[in-house]
Short mmCIF file of C-alpha atoms in Angstrom, two decimals:
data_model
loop_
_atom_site.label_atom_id
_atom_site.label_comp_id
_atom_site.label_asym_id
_atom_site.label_seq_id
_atom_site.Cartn_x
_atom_site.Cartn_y
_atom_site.Cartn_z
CA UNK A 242 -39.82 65.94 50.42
CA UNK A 243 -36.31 65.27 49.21
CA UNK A 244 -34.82 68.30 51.41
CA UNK A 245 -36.82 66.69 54.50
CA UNK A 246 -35.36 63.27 54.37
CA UNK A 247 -31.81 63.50 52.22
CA UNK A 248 -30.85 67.22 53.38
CA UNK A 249 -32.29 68.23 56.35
CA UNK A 250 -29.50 66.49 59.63
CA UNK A 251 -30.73 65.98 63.07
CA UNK A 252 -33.82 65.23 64.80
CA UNK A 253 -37.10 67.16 64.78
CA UNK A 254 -38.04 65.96 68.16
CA UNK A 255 -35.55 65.72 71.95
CA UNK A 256 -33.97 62.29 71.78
CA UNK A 257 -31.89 60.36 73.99
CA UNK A 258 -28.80 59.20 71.76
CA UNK A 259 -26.67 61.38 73.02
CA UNK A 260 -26.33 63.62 69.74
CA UNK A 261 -25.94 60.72 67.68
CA UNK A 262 -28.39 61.96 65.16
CA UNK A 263 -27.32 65.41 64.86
CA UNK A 264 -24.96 64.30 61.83
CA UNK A 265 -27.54 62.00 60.26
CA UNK A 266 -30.59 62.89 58.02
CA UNK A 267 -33.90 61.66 58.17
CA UNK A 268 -32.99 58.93 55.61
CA UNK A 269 -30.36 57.81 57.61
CA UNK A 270 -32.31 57.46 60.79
CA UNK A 271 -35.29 55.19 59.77
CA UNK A 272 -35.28 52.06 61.35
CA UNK A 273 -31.71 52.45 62.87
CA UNK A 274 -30.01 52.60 59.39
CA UNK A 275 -31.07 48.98 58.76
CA UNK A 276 -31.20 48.90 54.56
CA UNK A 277 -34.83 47.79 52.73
CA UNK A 278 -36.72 47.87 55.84
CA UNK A 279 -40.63 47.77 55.44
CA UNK A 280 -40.63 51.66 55.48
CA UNK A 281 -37.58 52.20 53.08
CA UNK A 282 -39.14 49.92 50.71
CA UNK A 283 -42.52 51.52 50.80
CA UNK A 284 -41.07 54.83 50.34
CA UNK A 285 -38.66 54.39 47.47
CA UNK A 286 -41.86 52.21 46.11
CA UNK A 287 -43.86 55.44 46.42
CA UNK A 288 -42.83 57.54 43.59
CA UNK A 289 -41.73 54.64 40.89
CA UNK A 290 -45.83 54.35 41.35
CA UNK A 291 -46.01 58.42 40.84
CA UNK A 292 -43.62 58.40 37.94
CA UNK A 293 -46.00 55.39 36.35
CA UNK A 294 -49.09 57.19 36.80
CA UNK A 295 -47.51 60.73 35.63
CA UNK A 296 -46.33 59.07 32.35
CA UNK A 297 -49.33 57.08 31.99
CA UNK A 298 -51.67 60.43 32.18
CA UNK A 299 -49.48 62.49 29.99
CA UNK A 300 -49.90 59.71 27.15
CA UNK A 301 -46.09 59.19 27.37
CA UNK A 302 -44.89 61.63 25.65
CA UNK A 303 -41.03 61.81 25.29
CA UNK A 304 -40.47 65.41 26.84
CA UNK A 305 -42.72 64.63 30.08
CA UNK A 306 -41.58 61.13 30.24
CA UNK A 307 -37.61 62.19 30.07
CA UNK A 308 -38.03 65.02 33.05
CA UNK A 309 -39.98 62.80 35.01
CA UNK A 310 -37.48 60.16 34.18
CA UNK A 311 -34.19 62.27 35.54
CA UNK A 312 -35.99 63.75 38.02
CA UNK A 313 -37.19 60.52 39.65
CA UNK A 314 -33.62 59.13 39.16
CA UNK A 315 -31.98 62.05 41.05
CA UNK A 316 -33.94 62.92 43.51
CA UNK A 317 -36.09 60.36 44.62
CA UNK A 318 -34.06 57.01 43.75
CA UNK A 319 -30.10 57.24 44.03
CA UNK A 320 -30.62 59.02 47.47
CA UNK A 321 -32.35 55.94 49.06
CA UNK A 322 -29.69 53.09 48.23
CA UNK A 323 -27.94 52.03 50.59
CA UNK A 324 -24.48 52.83 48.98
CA UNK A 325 -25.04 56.60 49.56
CA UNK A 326 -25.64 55.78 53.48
CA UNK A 327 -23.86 58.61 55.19
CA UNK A 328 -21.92 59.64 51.82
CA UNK A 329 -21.91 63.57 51.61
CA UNK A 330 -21.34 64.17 47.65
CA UNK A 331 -18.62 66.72 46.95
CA UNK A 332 -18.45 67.50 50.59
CA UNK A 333 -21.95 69.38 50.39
CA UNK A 334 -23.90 69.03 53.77
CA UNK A 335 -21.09 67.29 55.73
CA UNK A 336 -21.36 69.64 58.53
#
């Protein structure tokens, strides 16, 4: 899911911007890039829940809850605020 809507640039379907999107991900397109729209919300919302549910099966234990932890931090959180809109880290995926 991360490489469909953080890596992944362009549009999977003909649109009529005039190549506007070709240089934006998925992310980047929702709702026109307006920040904590219904559908950003819900989606960074999402897997906080997953991350609950994953520590609350595996009886928190400190191993589980820590790579859960970083990965839900890295991937799933970070990419969705909106001070990494259209920031390409260390020049990877500018292009």
């Amino acid at each position: 899911m991360y490489l469909f809507l953080h890596w992944e640039k362009g549009s999977p379907y003909e649109t009529l911007d005039q190549g506007e999107a070709r240089v934006l991900t998925q992310w980047e397109q929702f709702d026109d890039g307006e920040q904590f729209s219904p559908t950003k919300k819900f989606l960074l919302v999402v897997p906080i829940v997953l991350f609950l549910l994953a520590s609350f099966y595996t009886e928190y234990d400190p191993t589980h809850c820590l790579i859960n932890a970083s990965s839900l931090i890295i991937l799933a959180v970070l990419p969705k605020l909106p001070q990494f809109y259209r920031v390409r880290l260390f020049g990877i995926n500018r292009w």
